[in-house]
CSV table of C-alpha atoms and ligand atoms in Angstrom, one decimal:
chain,number,residue,atom,x,y,z
T,1,MET,CA,12.8,19.3,-2.2
T,2,GLN,CA,16.1,19.8,-0.5
T,3,LEU,CA,18.8,17.9,-2.3
T,4,LEU,CA,22.1,17.0,-0.8
T,5,TYR,CA,24.1,17.8,-3.9
T,6,GLY,CA,24.1,20.4,-6.7
T,7,LYS,CA,22.9,19.6,-10.2
T,8,LYS,CA,26.4,18.9,-11.7
T,9,GLU,CA,27.5,16.8,-8.8
T,10,MET,CA,24.2,14.9,-9.0
T,11,LYS,CA,24.8,14.1,-12.6
T,12,GLU,CA,28.2,12.6,-11.7
T,13,ILE,CA,26.8,10.7,-8.8
T,14,PHE,CA,24.0,9.4,-11.1
T,15,ASN,CA,26.6,7.9,-13.4
T,16,MET,CA,28.8,6.5,-10.8
T,17,ARG,CA,26.4,5.0,-8.3
T,18,LYS,CA,25.0,1.7,-9.5
T,19,TYR,CA,22.5,0.6,-6.9
T,20,LEU,CA,19.1,1.6,-5.4
T,21,ILE,CA,17.5,0.8,-2.1
T,22,GLY,CA,13.7,0.3,-1.7
T,23,ILE,CA,12.1,0.0,1.7
T,24,ASP,CA,8.5,-0.8,2.6
T,25,LEU,CA,7.8,0.3,6.2
T,26,GLY,CA,4.9,-1.5,7.5
T,27,GLY,CA,3.3,-1.6,11.0
T,28,THR,CA,4.6,-5.2,11.5
T,29,ASN,CA,7.6,-5.6,9.2
T,30,ILE,CA,10.3,-3.5,7.5
T,31,LYS,CA,11.0,-5.0,4.1
T,32,SER,CA,14.1,-3.8,2.2
T,33,SER,CA,15.9,-4.6,-1.0
T,34,ILE,CA,18.9,-3.5,-3.0
T,35,PHE,CA,18.3,-3.2,-6.7
T,36,THR,CA,20.5,-2.5,-9.7
T,37,SER,CA,19.7,0.7,-11.6
T,38,ASN,CA,17.6,-1.5,-13.9
T,39,PHE,CA,15.6,-2.7,-10.9
T,40,GLU,CA,16.9,-6.2,-10.7
T,41,LYS,CA,16.9,-7.3,-7.1
T,42,VAL,CA,20.3,-8.0,-5.7
T,43,ALA,CA,19.3,-8.9,-2.1
T,44,GLU,CA,16.4,-8.5,0.3
T,45,TYR,CA,16.1,-8.3,4.1
T,46,ARG,CA,13.1,-8.4,6.4
T,47,MET,CA,12.9,-7.5,10.1
T,48,SER,CA,10.2,-6.7,12.6
T,49,THR,CA,9.2,-3.0,12.9
T,50,GLN,CA,8.6,-2.8,16.6
T,51,ALA,CA,6.4,0.2,15.9
T,52,GLU,CA,5.3,0.5,19.5
T,53,LYS,CA,8.8,1.6,20.5
T,54,GLY,CA,8.4,5.0,18.8
T,55,SER,CA,10.0,6.8,15.8
T,56,GLU,CA,13.7,6.9,16.9
T,57,ILE,CA,13.8,3.1,17.3
T,58,VAL,CA,11.9,2.5,14.1
T,59,LEU,CA,14.4,4.7,12.1
T,60,LEU,CA,17.3,2.9,13.7
T,61,ARG,CA,15.8,-0.4,12.7
T,62,ILE,CA,15.5,0.7,9.1
T,63,LEU,CA,19.1,1.8,9.2
T,64,GLU,CA,20.0,-1.6,10.7
T,65,SER,CA,18.3,-3.3,7.8
T,66,ILE,CA,20.2,-1.2,5.3
T,67,GLN,CA,23.4,-2.1,7.0
T,68,GLU,CA,22.4,-5.7,6.9
T,69,LEU,CA,21.9,-5.4,3.1
T,70,PHE,CA,25.4,-3.9,2.8
T,71,SER,CA,26.9,-6.7,4.6
T,72,ILE,CA,25.0,-9.4,2.7
T,73,THR,CA,26.0,-7.9,-0.7
T,74,ASN,CA,29.4,-6.3,0.0
T,75,ILE,CA,27.9,-3.1,-1.5
T,76,ASN,CA,28.6,0.1,0.4
T,77,ALA,CA,26.9,3.4,0.9
T,78,SER,CA,29.0,5.2,-1.7
T,79,GLU,CA,27.6,2.9,-4.4
T,80,ILE,CA,24.0,3.7,-3.6
T,81,LEU,CA,22.3,6.3,-5.8
T,82,CYS,CA,19.2,6.9,-3.6
T,83,ILE,CA,16.8,5.4,-1.1
T,84,GLY,CA,13.1,5.3,-1.4
T,85,ILE,CA,10.9,4.5,1.6
T,86,GLY,CA,7.2,3.8,1.5
T,87,VAL,CA,5.6,5.1,4.8
T,88,PRO,CA,2.0,4.6,5.8
T,89,GLY,CA,-0.1,7.6,6.8
T,90,LEU,CA,0.0,11.3,6.1
T,91,LEU,CA,3.3,12.8,4.9
T,92,ASP,CA,4.9,15.6,2.9
T,93,ASN,CA,6.9,13.9,0.1
T,94,LYS,CA,8.5,17.2,-0.8
T,95,THR,CA,10.1,17.8,2.6
T,96,GLY,CA,10.4,14.1,3.5
T,97,ILE,CA,8.5,14.5,6.7
T,98,SER,CA,6.1,11.8,7.9
T,99,LYS,CA,3.4,13.7,9.7
T,100,PHE,CA,1.2,11.1,11.2
T,101,SER,CA,0.8,7.3,10.9
T,102,PRO,CA,-2.2,5.7,12.4
T,103,ASN,CA,-0.5,2.4,13.4
T,104,PHE,CA,2.7,4.0,14.7
T,105,PRO,CA,2.5,5.3,18.2
T,106,LYS,CA,4.9,8.2,19.2
T,107,TRP,CA,5.2,9.1,15.6
T,108,GLU,CA,4.6,12.8,14.7
T,109,ASN,CA,6.4,15.0,12.2
T,110,VAL,CA,9.2,12.6,11.7
T,111,HIS,CA,12.0,14.0,9.5
T,112,VAL,CA,12.6,10.7,7.7
T,113,SER,CA,14.6,11.9,4.7
T,114,GLU,CA,16.8,14.3,6.6
T,115,TRP,CA,17.6,11.6,9.2
T,116,PHE,CA,18.8,9.1,6.7
T,117,GLU,CA,20.7,11.7,4.6
T,118,SER,CA,22.6,12.8,7.8
T,119,LYS,CA,23.4,9.2,8.7
T,120,LEU,CA,24.3,7.7,5.3
T,121,ARG,CA,24.9,10.7,2.9
T,122,ILE,CA,22.5,9.1,0.4
T,123,PRO,CA,19.6,11.1,-1.1
T,124,THR,CA,16.4,9.6,0.6
T,125,PHE,CA,12.8,10.1,-0.5
T,126,ILE,CA,9.6,9.1,1.0
T,127,ASP,CA,6.0,8.7,-0.3
T,128,ASN,CA,2.8,7.1,0.9
T,129,ASP,CA,3.1,3.2,1.0
T,130,VAL,CA,0.1,2.7,-1.3
T,131,ARG,CA,1.5,5.0,-3.9
T,132,MET,CA,4.8,3.0,-3.8
T,133,ASN,CA,2.8,-0.1,-4.5
T,134,LEU,CA,1.3,1.7,-7.4
T,135,TYR,CA,4.7,2.6,-8.9
T,136,GLY,CA,5.7,-1.1,-8.6
T,137,GLU,CA,2.6,-2.4,-10.3
T,138,TRP,CA,2.8,0.4,-12.9
T,139,TYR,CA,6.3,-0.3,-14.0
T,140,PHE,CA,6.5,-4.1,-13.6
T,141,GLY,CA,3.1,-5.5,-12.7
T,142,ALA,CA,-0.5,-5.4,-13.6
T,143,GLY,CA,-0.4,-1.8,-14.7
T,144,LYS,CA,2.5,-2.1,-17.1
T,145,GLY,CA,2.3,0.0,-20.2
T,146,LYS,CA,-0.9,1.7,-19.1
T,147,ARG,CA,-1.5,5.5,-18.7
T,148,ASN,CA,-4.7,5.4,-16.5
T,149,VAL,CA,-4.5,3.1,-13.5
T,150,VAL,CA,-6.1,2.9,-10.1
T,151,LEU,CA,-4.6,0.6,-7.5
T,152,ILE,CA,-6.7,-0.4,-4.5
T,153,THR,CA,-5.0,-2.1,-1.5
T,154,LEU,CA,-7.3,-4.1,0.6
T,155,GLY,CA,-5.5,-4.8,3.9
T,156,THR,CA,-6.3,-4.1,7.5
T,157,GLY,CA,-7.8,-0.9,6.0
T,158,LEU,CA,-8.3,0.3,2.4
T,159,GLY,CA,-6.1,2.7,0.4
T,160,SER,CA,-5.7,3.7,-3.2
T,161,GLY,CA,-3.3,5.4,-5.6
T,162,VAL,CA,-4.3,7.0,-8.9
T,163,ILE,CA,-2.6,7.5,-12.3
T,164,VAL,CA,-4.3,9.7,-14.8
T,165,ASP,CA,-2.8,10.4,-18.3
T,166,GLY,CA,0.5,8.9,-17.2
T,167,LYS,CA,0.8,11.0,-14.1
T,168,VAL,CA,0.5,9.9,-10.5
T,169,LEU,CA,-1.9,12.2,-8.7
T,170,TYR,CA,-1.3,13.9,-5.4
T,171,GLY,CA,-3.7,16.8,-4.9
T,172,ALA,CA,-3.6,19.9,-2.7
T,173,THR,CA,-2.5,18.1,0.4
T,174,GLY,CA,-1.2,14.9,-1.1
T,175,SER,CA,-4.2,12.9,-0.1
T,176,ILE,CA,-5.7,11.9,-3.4
T,177,GLY,CA,-6.8,8.3,-3.2
T,178,GLU,CA,-8.1,8.3,0.3
T,179,ILE,CA,-11.1,6.3,-0.9
T,180,GLY,CA,-11.2,4.4,2.3
T,181,HIS,CA,-13.2,7.4,3.5
T,182,MET,CA,-15.5,7.6,0.6
T,183,ASN,CA,-18.9,7.8,2.1
T,184,MET,CA,-21.1,4.8,1.3
T,185,TYR,CA,-23.9,5.2,3.9
T,186,ARG,CA,-25.6,8.3,5.3
T,187,SER,CA,-25.2,6.8,8.7
T,188,GLY,CA,-23.1,3.7,9.3
T,189,ARG,CA,-20.2,2.3,11.2
T,190,GLU,CA,-18.1,5.0,13.0
T,191,CYS,CA,-14.7,5.7,11.4
T,192,ARG,CA,-11.4,6.9,12.9
T,193,CYS,CA,-11.5,9.9,10.6
T,194,GLY,CA,-14.4,11.3,12.6
T,195,SER,CA,-17.0,10.5,10.0
T,196,SER,CA,-19.2,7.4,9.7
T,197,GLY,CA,-20.3,5.0,6.9
T,198,CYS,CA,-16.8,5.1,5.3
T,199,LEU,CA,-15.9,2.5,2.7
T,200,GLY,CA,-12.9,1.2,4.6
T,201,ARG,CA,-15.1,0.2,7.6
T,202,TYR,CA,-16.8,-2.3,5.3
T,203,VAL,CA,-14.3,-3.3,2.6
T,204,SER,CA,-11.1,-4.3,4.4
T,205,ALA,CA,-10.0,-7.1,6.7
T,206,ILE,CA,-11.5,-5.2,9.7
T,207,GLY,CA,-14.7,-4.6,7.8
T,208,ILE,CA,-15.1,-8.2,6.7
T,209,LEU,CA,-14.5,-9.5,10.1
T,210,ARG,CA,-17.0,-7.1,11.6
T,211,THR,CA,-19.7,-8.1,9.1
T,212,LEU,CA,-19.1,-11.8,9.8
T,213,ARG,CA,-19.1,-11.3,13.5
T,214,GLU,CA,-22.4,-9.3,13.4
T,215,LYS,CA,-24.0,-12.2,11.5
T,216,MET,CA,-22.7,-14.8,13.9
T,217,GLN,CA,-23.8,-12.7,16.9
T,218,ASP,CA,-27.3,-12.5,15.3
T,219,GLY,CA,-27.4,-16.3,15.7
T,220,GLU,CA,-26.5,-17.4,12.1
T,221,GLN,CA,-24.7,-20.7,12.2
T,222,SER,CA,-21.2,-20.9,10.8
T,223,VAL,CA,-18.4,-23.5,10.8
T,224,ILE,CA,-16.1,-20.7,11.9
T,225,TYR,CA,-17.7,-20.9,15.3
T,226,ASP,CA,-16.1,-24.3,15.9
T,227,TRP,CA,-12.7,-23.1,14.7
T,228,ILE,CA,-12.4,-20.2,17.2
T,229,ASN,CA,-13.8,-21.8,20.4
T,230,GLY,CA,-16.2,-18.9,20.8
T,231,ASP,CA,-13.4,-16.3,20.7
T,232,TYR,CA,-14.3,-13.8,17.9
T,233,ASN,CA,-10.9,-12.2,18.1
T,234,LYS,CA,-9.4,-15.3,16.6
T,235,ILE,CA,-11.3,-14.9,13.2
T,236,THR,CA,-9.0,-14.1,10.3
T,237,ALA,CA,-9.8,-13.0,6.7
T,238,LYS,CA,-8.3,-16.3,5.5
T,239,MET,CA,-10.8,-18.3,7.6
T,240,VAL,CA,-13.6,-16.5,5.9
T,241,SER,CA,-12.3,-17.7,2.5
T,242,GLU,CA,-11.8,-21.2,3.9
T,243,ALA,CA,-15.4,-21.3,5.2
T,244,PHE,CA,-16.6,-19.9,1.9
T,245,ASP,CA,-15.0,-22.8,0.1
T,246,LYS,CA,-16.8,-25.2,2.4
T,247,GLY,CA,-20.1,-23.7,1.4
T,248,ASP,CA,-20.6,-21.9,4.7
T,249,ALA,CA,-23.6,-19.6,4.2
T,250,VAL,CA,-22.4,-16.9,6.7
T,251,ALA,CA,-19.0,-16.7,5.0
T,252,ILE,CA,-20.6,-16.7,1.5
T,253,ASN,CA,-23.0,-13.9,2.4
T,254,THR,CA,-20.3,-11.9,4.1
T,255,LEU,CA,-18.0,-11.9,1.0
T,256,HIS,CA,-21.0,-11.3,-1.2
T,257,GLU,CA,-22.1,-8.3,0.7
T,258,THR,CA,-18.6,-6.9,1.0
T,259,GLY,CA,-18.1,-7.5,-2.7
T,260,GLU,CA,-21.2,-5.5,-3.5
T,261,VAL,CA,-20.0,-2.6,-1.4
T,262,LEU,CA,-16.7,-2.8,-3.2
T,263,GLY,CA,-18.5,-2.9,-6.5
T,264,TYR,CA,-20.3,0.4,-5.8
T,265,ALA,CA,-17.0,1.9,-4.9
T,266,LEU,CA,-15.5,0.7,-8.2
T,267,VAL,CA,-18.5,2.2,-10.0
T,268,ASN,CA,-17.6,5.6,-8.4
T,269,ILE,CA,-13.9,5.2,-9.2
T,270,ILE,CA,-14.6,4.2,-12.9
T,271,ASN,CA,-17.0,7.1,-13.4
T,272,LEU,CA,-14.7,9.6,-11.7
T,273,TYR,CA,-11.2,8.6,-13.0
T,274,ASN,CA,-12.0,6.7,-16.2
T,275,PRO,CA,-9.1,4.2,-15.6
T,276,GLU,CA,-8.0,1.5,-18.2
T,277,CYS,CA,-7.3,-0.8,-15.3
T,278,ILE,CA,-8.2,-1.1,-11.6
T,279,ILE,CA,-5.7,-3.3,-9.7
T,280,ILE,CA,-6.8,-4.9,-6.5
T,281,GLY,CA,-4.0,-5.7,-4.1
T,282,GLY,CA,-3.3,-6.2,-0.4
T,283,GLY,CA,-3.8,-9.3,1.7
T,284,VAL,CA,-7.6,-9.3,1.4
T,285,SER,CA,-7.3,-9.5,-2.4
T,286,LEU,CA,-6.2,-13.2,-1.9
T,287,ALA,CA,-10.0,-13.9,-1.5
T,288,GLY,CA,-10.0,-13.3,-5.3
T,289,GLU,CA,-13.2,-14.0,-7.2
T,290,ARG,CA,-15.0,-15.0,-3.9
T,291,LEU,CA,-15.0,-11.2,-3.3
T,292,LEU,CA,-14.7,-9.8,-6.8
T,293,LYS,CA,-17.5,-11.7,-8.5
T,294,SER,CA,-20.2,-9.7,-6.8
T,295,ALA,CA,-18.2,-6.5,-7.3
T,296,ARG,CA,-18.0,-7.2,-11.0
T,297,GLU,CA,-21.7,-7.7,-11.2
T,298,ILE,CA,-22.4,-4.3,-9.6
T,299,VAL,CA,-19.9,-2.6,-12.0
T,300,GLU,CA,-21.6,-4.3,-15.0
T,301,ARG,CA,-25.0,-3.0,-13.9
T,302,LYS,CA,-24.2,0.4,-12.5
T,303,ALA,CA,-21.0,2.0,-14.1
T,304,LEU,CA,-21.2,4.3,-17.1
T,305,GLN,CA,-21.1,2.0,-20.0
T,306,ILE,CA,-18.3,3.5,-22.2
T,307,SER,CA,-16.0,3.9,-19.2
T,308,LYS,CA,-16.8,0.5,-17.8
T,309,ASN,CA,-16.1,-1.2,-21.1
T,310,ALA,CA,-12.7,0.4,-21.3
T,311,CYS,CA,-11.7,-0.8,-17.8
T,312,GLU,CA,-10.5,-4.1,-16.6
T,313,ILE,CA,-10.5,-5.2,-13.0
T,314,VAL,CA,-7.5,-7.4,-12.1
T,315,THR,CA,-5.6,-8.5,-9.0
T,316,SER,CA,-2.1,-7.4,-8.4
T,317,LEU,CA,0.8,-9.3,-10.0
T,318,LEU,CA,3.6,-8.5,-7.7
T,319,GLY,CA,1.9,-9.0,-4.3
T,320,ASP,CA,3.9,-7.6,-1.4
T,321,ALA,CA,7.0,-7.1,-3.5
T,322,SER,CA,5.5,-4.1,-5.3
T,323,GLY,CA,6.0,-1.6,-2.4
T,324,ILE,CA,9.7,-2.2,-2.1
T,325,LEU,CA,10.3,-2.1,-5.8
T,326,GLY,CA,8.0,0.9,-6.2
T,327,ALA,CA,10.0,2.8,-3.5
T,328,ALA,CA,13.2,2.3,-5.5
T,329,ILE,CA,11.5,3.4,-8.7
T,330,TYR,CA,10.0,6.5,-7.1
T,331,ALA,CA,13.4,7.6,-5.7
T,332,LYS,CA,15.2,7.0,-8.9
T,333,ASN,CA,12.6,9.0,-10.8
T,334,ILE,CA,13.2,12.0,-8.6
T,335,ILE,CA,16.9,11.9,-9.0
T,336,GLY,CA,16.6,11.4,-12.8
T,337,ASP,CA,14.3,14.4,-13.1
T,338,GLU,CA,16.7,16.8,-11.3
N,401,ZN,ZN1,-13.4,7.6,7.5
């Protein structure tokens, strides 16, 4: 880790600077907040990412949202201790370089930390967006006070972060938690990673919509058909939950089957990591028990009994606020450890 300041200087800065910035960089939105050093939110700001315009524009937009926060709060750069940014995709959190991000075109080996440090003279740290969510839920959400936690985010795709014995795990290449590519079928749906049968191709917004669509195209009757005027691209994960609540058999079966696949993944996670708590977050988790009921049944039947009895499966408490908060926590932890 390259730091901007020496150890003694850092101590002084640590005492003087009172605020933290947390940023959640998503494919659609940049969400940012200023926090006090106790993580109380002072202000927040949200703007579109415009990821298609490439890395330089995206970095400038993040900078713009930071400046917007300064003007809302009358806080200036010299009062900020550090910035944490959650970035999707592969990255090196030690050097602050984002290597590749699947939903960001023209985005390769972006020196995120260096860029912000040169513009603002504020120490800036990046980590994977899912891990930032994990820090948020661990400190202030569903994982509070626990030492063994797995967070699974069910969004467009599927990601996870892992805490074992009070430590967030990274692994040789920082890719621990890529359970979206856990192989569930010997042959199955093709995945962007080059393999097939990966968990994320089934248990995610994309996976659920594909399962539903396959059933409808096989001729199964669903109320959703009337809602979309025959245009399958209009189906959303929310519609599936709505149809489920109306007793629609296709939606019920889709969430049941998806929940079962999720259940088998949870069995593997429980047997492998022995967590006290698995937190399910991300937009798809809003389906709640419609999805989790069948997952819990599989866990009940298939996971190692002692491990299973020690593990609760819950939905996230902080929702999409956890990533922004977690980014601030992550950055402050690094500065505090120096
Ligand atoms: Zn894969």
